[in-house]
Amino acid sequence: MEAKHRAVQLSVRPSRGLVDEKFVITVQNAPPGIRLTVHAFHRCEDGHGWESFAHYVSDTGGAIDVSQDSSQGGTYSGVEQMGLMWSLRPVPGSKPGLRLRKMNVETPMEFTISVHGGYLTEGFMDRVALASHAVERWYMAPGVRRIPVTKDQLSATLFLPSGSGPFPGVLDLWGGGGSLVEFRSALLASHGFASLALNYLSPRISQETGKMVDDSYFETALRVLQRDPNVVGTRTALVGLCLGSSFCLKMAAYSSSVKPRCLVCVSGTHVIPSPATFDYRNKASAKCRYNQDNEVISRDVLLPLLASPALKVDVGRLRCPLLLIVGQDDQNIPSYESAMDMKAMMEQAGNSHLLTVVSYPHAGHLIEPPYSAHTRSSFFRSMVAGQKTAFTFKALWGGQTAAHSHAQEDAWKKMLDFLWEHLYCGVAPPRAHL
């Protein structure tokens, strides 16, 4: 009997949840031992379509459980409960260099999960599915509050967890894209942390003056976070990605007013972020390598600076716990080499007991929240600090899809555990659910 002649049933539980929450996909009432394709489709905010698919064989009872059964092929293979999420890719015919990121965190990412007869690899939108199910994935849990912050010339957004608080705080610094990125802060708030997402490369004050913000801008942002009545001002952390890591390390090492409980640096370096090093990087762009697809490999540019103590944050001055998360296949920043150098510097200074390094052999640069679609390369609009202009190129970020995605899941758990340990004294707040 063909699958289409039976009322095949598809279930996704939960169908509405946070982006870092697993779901279970099951197929029932299919003929025993037939080939089926489970497909996921998402249309992102810029209108582009993304999809993933996996091939399965129904068991003797006509069922498939994606959390336990092995995919025979598709955009991933093997037993991968969340493979349909992290293996998402642009639909055939899309323009090159796309990257999937959520911009409006107050709305969900909407997916259609469907099941089809046979092993399909394309043309899903032209076929009638045997069954389908709508799924919502959120960065903001119910009750999380999003509050734009513009006072003191800041360009930022504060996310507050549900409940009365007060809550430990996190100052969240993204990388060199130059915009206000909110999705990580929204998710941190969903896990009990008041999180301030800060735009420091292209805030309004920089656009008006044409100058890069100075250290006082970051100190003001942390002070605004600490003085909010919903925040425990004495329990704050700095979290940075890429360039944001450099600013976090610089503040913690040298600022007389920034005294965080802990630091988390993802895919970053301790090269001091300054006009001089930014100018060096721009002039040294000729040292970038290109692969056969004309994608930029920029990891080598900063390597020479690791040999110059004057150009590096003196991490031996740190007096709070530091978690470094790096991918050894990072093709954008020498994050692994930087981590090893920081380890040596801290051992020499006698504060290595404060350091935890988590390194993943086959992970790339973009280590994001769990189940985020892996992007090995994409077009990137790099903001020149303090200037209104930006330049765009196709960056090779690195990472092998399955290994990178497993690293994202593990790194997120380790980061939350680290923040809970040092900001909540090891007692995790109740987990938010939708």
Steps between C-alpha positions, in 0.01 A plus 500: 500500500642845411547758771263741328217251543529511877439783745861556593531694826776746589562636848745762629519539879521770619388691195570830675821548695825688551764468230730308735228252595490161330187365336399147404378424147307179448326348200229239550258291295728470197540167322775289660846509348451782246724793420390838627649849497453738792534861387524838677435837338544852636453836333712755680433867553681608184278272291753228423403136535701248703451125509642172626400139446587149613427150371351233725351151476185432699519216752283189510226703666511769232664756729804729510643674804758758389648513852587128484509391136789553264479722194625315193595822327389852417638815658619285792550132577475285809297550817467877535194614692546867397667439166216664308580827677878520484525364144267763352633647176370745240255342255642426153521811284559739792762769465839399642645601834186499715502470877196419714464735796193618693459875505162558665516292818146593597366266232572128461689316231230301323569162340296247309602140568363254243534138397510375140498158338833382355849647524472856371779755465324792330170634379331479838288809445352347183384185679210426730626375835357190664474704822636829631531684830569866588774576752593821684848567640544798732792694648275675751321293762159617623535798731845608378504877454681681220594859588683730253771706672609836361591699811859611552542482120485121502365286219386190684213270593437363848331163534354416839386151606145434609433535869569765759879476522745649555716291269872460433606702196692437180651762266483336157743613229474364146770506231611721215175525306430838654131463582287426803462121522239392753429129468765374744396754764134405456587134555718578801205687652288193436745316727483747786763763419432869446694555177596828335578465128730788405575655160851640530623525140218696340303667779339834431780690671760345265288570196473865607867552588672254267705382797534167671351488849752503783523295817251723679224381265538142623535611860179702465318199353604279790405771750154533342457123526621484861282789615180367353266412790437160344870407507730383780776749431767303682437190286575588141694328224644599164427279198670566167522344156795565267585871527267527797730260686791738456304785655386277788858400578624856472234633738553227757879541496538878500182681603488627857119492501425175316521214750305206353434179689608303191575518127392287205688548173391311187716477188707799599850627556684711757649735242420845638212664307635844417519734199857380446410131481191572291718697261753217493232247418364711218846553349591133549199378305741399223609218730156344476489174312224386265373149442386354170158659547653845545406507868717710729714322761605779736628302799864565409473879517513527879747218562811725492348722771496211747879530520485862618419546873427869445213416264330243723278534805704401803273218611730441793319796658163321500350435842179321402423162341533490120339249265648482150299317233686444173479294183824361361366537146434873547602652166417859596692563824798309648280427801664168591852646482381797705355268764827310526693826529265627770542173685879540493477863612273415790716207608799733510303760697370243748129545428443200271269352764245756377511368141283238332563425132243303301635413155327313218717344224254531211304810602529830316461864597122544529433310821140603565210367712409133458339371181578821310556426133870454437643757260844405373527814287288804425519856382599723789463874533793604716464830680809719529502621859386859533423545131175511308632278222522122488640249257352169396679178416429128506654368821597141568396438860596133512359196674375160389121506521424210736805551723448876513135456592583256778756753625234773506277286717779408740643854516160654580449259789848569633447875471168488688653276768792743534270802536273318743800398711644849530187717486246274672755333731448170322122483544335520159173695474191311385516426126257698287259316271242613248 
